Amino acid sequence: MPATILIVEDEPAIAELVSLHCRHAGYTVKVAHAVLDARDVVDETLPDLVVLDWMLPGQSGLVLARQWRSASRTKELPIIMLTARGDEVDRVAGLDAGADDYIAKPFSPREVCARVRMVLRRIARSAPLSNNPSVFTMNESHGIITFYGERLSLTRYEFLLLKTLLNEPLRIFPRQLLMDLIWTDAMD
Ligand code: CA
């Protein structure tokens, strides 16, 4: 499934340009021109990433980013801030508000797409395996593990090792325990 990107930008020409490039890059794109619309879209379905303009009429994108960060449902929502303010203080404020990345205007739409791809990739890598089933999926009874949808060709012991690690992705196993567990499993 392609990732869904929400672009929040009040200038229609910029919104259109960025969304066009992101669509070409294979993403599903939604556009909101104001904070209220953006909130509605996110309340309805959580996008995979938000490209958020800083200067929006009514309420700044920065405030919106902070609100999303403080709500449990949206606190992990990846955000890339877009802004015409390029100085260091604002960059720090943007990152403080919880933005995952920050792009100063003027930017090229291709750069935005590249950053989107980078942030999504970084998140996929850093997410715990159990919360990110699209990275690894396991069919234990059939002894099949897939990685990004592709079936891994594994020996029995490799399968048991990976299975043990995937079942408790946050646990650190001492080597001997791992050997014991796999050995016991292999005897079954
Ligand atoms: Ca704007």
CSV table of C-alpha atoms and ligand atoms in Angstrom, one decimal:
chain,number,residue,atom,x,y,z
A,1,MET,CA,0.0,0.0,0.0
A,2,PRO,CA,1.4,3.4,-0.9
A,3,ALA,CA,2.0,5.8,2.0
A,4,THR,CA,-0.5,8.6,2.5
A,5,ILE,CA,0.9,12.1,2.7
A,6,LEU,CA,-1.1,15.0,4.0
A,7,ILE,CA,0.1,18.4,2.6
A,8,VAL,CA,-1.0,21.3,4.7
A,9,GLU,CA,-0.3,24.5,2.8
A,10,ASP,CA,-2.5,27.6,2.3
A,11,GLU,CA,-0.8,28.7,-1.0
A,12,PRO,CA,-2.7,26.6,-3.7
A,13,ALA,CA,0.2,26.8,-6.2
A,14,ILE,CA,2.7,25.4,-3.8
A,15,ALA,CA,0.3,22.8,-2.5
A,16,GLU,CA,-0.5,21.7,-6.0
A,17,LEU,CA,3.2,21.5,-7.0
A,18,VAL,CA,4.2,19.4,-4.0
A,19,SER,CA,1.2,17.1,-4.2
A,20,LEU,CA,1.9,16.6,-7.9
A,21,HIS,CA,5.5,15.5,-7.3
A,22,CYS,CA,4.5,13.3,-4.3
A,23,ARG,CA,1.8,11.6,-6.4
A,24,HIS,CA,4.4,11.0,-9.2
A,25,ALA,CA,6.7,9.5,-6.5
A,26,GLY,CA,3.9,7.0,-5.8
A,27,TYR,CA,2.3,8.4,-2.6
A,28,THR,CA,-1.3,8.9,-2.0
A,29,VAL,CA,-1.7,12.6,-1.4
A,30,LYS,CA,-4.3,14.6,0.5
A,31,VAL,CA,-4.2,18.4,0.7
A,32,ALA,CA,-5.5,20.8,3.3
A,33,HIS,CA,-5.4,24.5,2.9
A,34,ALA,CA,-6.1,25.5,6.5
A,35,VAL,CA,-5.6,24.2,10.1
A,36,LEU,CA,-9.2,23.1,10.5
A,37,ASP,CA,-9.2,21.1,7.3
A,38,ALA,CA,-5.9,19.5,8.3
A,39,ARG,CA,-7.4,18.5,11.7
A,40,ASP,CA,-10.5,17.0,10.1
A,41,VAL,CA,-8.4,14.9,7.7
A,42,VAL,CA,-6.2,13.6,10.5
A,43,ASP,CA,-9.1,13.0,12.8
A,44,GLU,CA,-10.7,10.9,10.1
A,45,THR,CA,-7.7,8.8,9.0
A,46,LEU,CA,-4.2,9.1,10.3
A,47,PRO,CA,-1.8,9.8,7.3
A,48,ASP,CA,1.6,8.2,7.2
A,49,LEU,CA,3.3,11.7,7.2
A,50,VAL,CA,2.3,15.3,7.2
A,51,VAL,CA,4.1,18.1,5.2
A,52,LEU,CA,3.1,21.1,7.3
A,53,ASP,CA,3.5,24.7,6.4
A,54,TRP,CA,4.5,27.0,9.2
A,55,MET,CA,2.6,30.1,8.2
A,56,LEU,CA,-1.1,29.3,7.9
A,57,PRO,CA,-4.0,31.7,8.2
A,58,GLY,CA,-5.5,31.7,11.7
A,59,GLN,CA,-3.2,29.4,13.5
A,60,SER,CA,0.4,28.6,12.8
A,61,GLY,CA,1.6,25.2,11.7
A,62,LEU,CA,3.9,25.1,14.6
A,63,VAL,CA,1.0,25.2,17.1
A,64,LEU,CA,-0.7,22.5,15.2
A,65,ALA,CA,2.4,20.4,15.3
A,66,ARG,CA,2.6,20.8,19.1
A,67,GLN,CA,-1.0,19.9,19.5
A,68,TRP,CA,-0.5,16.7,17.4
A,69,ARG,CA,2.5,15.8,19.4
A,70,SER,CA,0.7,16.2,22.7
A,71,ALA,CA,-2.3,13.9,21.7
A,72,SER,CA,-1.8,10.2,22.2
A,73,ARG,CA,-3.3,9.3,18.8
A,74,THR,CA,-1.1,11.7,16.8
A,75,LYS,CA,2.0,11.9,18.9
A,76,GLU,CA,4.0,9.6,16.6
A,77,LEU,CA,2.7,11.3,13.4
A,78,PRO,CA,5.8,12.1,11.2
A,79,ILE,CA,5.9,15.8,10.4
A,80,ILE,CA,8.0,17.8,8.0
A,81,MET,CA,7.7,21.5,8.5
A,82,LEU,CA,7.8,23.9,5.5
A,83,THR,CA,8.7,27.5,6.1
A,84,ALA,CA,9.9,30.7,4.7
A,85,ARG,CA,11.7,31.4,8.0
A,86,GLY,CA,15.1,29.9,7.6
A,87,ASP,CA,17.0,31.2,10.5
A,88,GLU,CA,18.5,29.0,13.2
A,89,VAL,CA,16.1,30.0,16.0
A,90,ASP,CA,13.1,29.0,13.9
A,91,ARG,CA,14.7,25.8,12.9
A,92,VAL,CA,15.2,24.9,16.5
A,93,ALA,CA,11.6,26.0,17.4
A,94,GLY,CA,10.3,23.7,14.6
A,95,LEU,CA,12.3,20.7,15.8
A,96,ASP,CA,11.4,21.5,19.4
A,97,ALA,CA,7.7,21.4,18.4
A,98,GLY,CA,8.4,17.8,17.4
A,99,ALA,CA,8.9,18.1,13.6
A,100,ASP,CA,10.9,15.2,12.2
A,101,ASP,CA,12.4,17.4,9.5
A,102,TYR,CA,12.4,21.0,8.4
A,103,ILE,CA,12.6,22.5,4.9
A,104,ALA,CA,13.1,26.2,4.2
A,105,LYS,CA,11.3,27.9,1.3
A,106,PRO,CA,12.1,28.3,-1.5
A,107,PHE,CA,12.5,24.6,-2.0
A,108,SER,CA,12.2,22.3,-5.0
A,109,PRO,CA,9.2,20.0,-4.9
A,110,ARG,CA,11.6,17.1,-5.6
A,111,GLU,CA,13.5,18.0,-2.5
A,112,VAL,CA,10.3,17.7,-0.5
A,113,CYS,CA,9.6,14.2,-1.9
A,114,ALA,CA,13.1,13.2,-1.2
A,115,ARG,CA,12.8,14.3,2.4
A,116,VAL,CA,9.4,12.5,2.7
A,117,ARG,CA,11.0,9.3,1.5
A,118,MET,CA,13.9,9.8,4.0
A,119,VAL,CA,11.7,10.4,7.0
A,120,LEU,CA,9.5,7.4,6.1
A,121,ARG,CA,12.5,5.2,5.7
A,122,ARG,CA,14.0,6.4,9.0
A,123,ILE,CA,10.8,5.7,10.8
A,124,ALA,CA,10.4,2.2,9.3
A,125,ARG,CA,13.9,1.4,10.4
A,126,SER,CA,13.5,2.8,14.0
A,127,ALA,CA,10.1,1.4,14.7
A,128,PRO,CA,9.9,-1.7,16.9
A,129,LEU,CA,9.3,-4.7,14.8
A,130,SER,CA,6.1,-5.6,16.6
A,131,ASN,CA,4.5,-2.2,15.8
A,132,ASN,CA,5.6,-2.4,12.2
A,133,PRO,CA,4.3,-5.7,10.7
A,134,SER,CA,4.9,-4.5,7.2
A,135,VAL,CA,8.7,-4.9,7.7
A,136,PHE,CA,8.6,-8.5,8.9
A,137,THR,CA,5.6,-10.8,8.8
A,138,MET,CA,5.6,-14.3,10.2
A,139,ASN,CA,3.5,-17.3,9.5
A,140,GLU,CA,4.7,-19.6,12.3
A,141,SER,CA,2.8,-22.7,11.4
A,142,HIS,CA,4.1,-22.6,7.9
A,143,GLY,CA,7.6,-21.6,8.9
A,144,ILE,CA,7.5,-18.5,6.7
A,145,ILE,CA,8.9,-15.1,7.4
A,146,THR,CA,8.7,-12.2,4.9
A,147,PHE,CA,10.8,-9.1,4.9
A,148,TYR,CA,9.0,-6.1,3.2
A,149,GLY,CA,6.7,-8.6,1.5
A,150,GLU,CA,9.5,-10.9,0.2
A,151,ARG,CA,9.8,-14.4,1.5
A,152,LEU,CA,13.1,-15.1,3.2
A,153,SER,CA,14.8,-18.3,2.4
A,154,LEU,CA,15.9,-19.6,5.8
A,155,THR,CA,17.3,-22.7,7.3
A,156,ARG,CA,15.3,-24.2,10.2
A,157,TYR,CA,17.7,-22.7,12.7
A,158,GLU,CA,17.7,-19.3,11.1
A,159,PHE,CA,13.9,-19.4,11.1
A,160,LEU,CA,13.8,-20.3,14.8
A,161,LEU,CA,16.4,-17.6,15.6
A,162,LEU,CA,14.4,-14.9,13.8
A,163,LYS,CA,11.1,-16.1,15.2
A,164,THR,CA,12.5,-15.9,18.8
A,165,LEU,CA,13.7,-12.3,18.1
A,166,LEU,CA,10.5,-11.2,16.4
A,167,ASN,CA,8.3,-12.5,19.2
A,168,GLU,CA,10.0,-10.2,21.6
A,169,PRO,CA,11.5,-7.4,19.6
A,170,LEU,CA,12.4,-5.2,22.5
A,171,ARG,CA,14.2,-7.9,24.6
A,172,ILE,CA,17.9,-8.3,24.6
A,173,PHE,CA,18.8,-12.0,24.6
A,174,PRO,CA,22.1,-13.2,26.0
A,175,ARG,CA,23.7,-15.5,23.4
A,176,GLN,CA,23.5,-18.6,25.6
A,177,LEU,CA,19.8,-18.1,26.3
A,178,LEU,CA,19.2,-17.7,22.6
A,179,MET,CA,21.0,-20.9,21.8
A,180,ASP,CA,19.1,-22.8,24.5
A,181,LEU,CA,15.7,-21.5,23.3
A,182,ILE,CA,16.4,-22.3,19.7
A,183,TRP,CA,17.8,-25.7,20.7
A,184,THR,CA,14.7,-26.5,22.8
A,185,ASP,CA,12.5,-25.3,20.0
A,186,ALA,CA,14.3,-27.4,17.4
A,187,MET,CA,13.8,-30.5,19.6
A,188,ASP,CA,10.0,-30.0,19.5
B,1,CA,CA,1.8,29.7,4.0
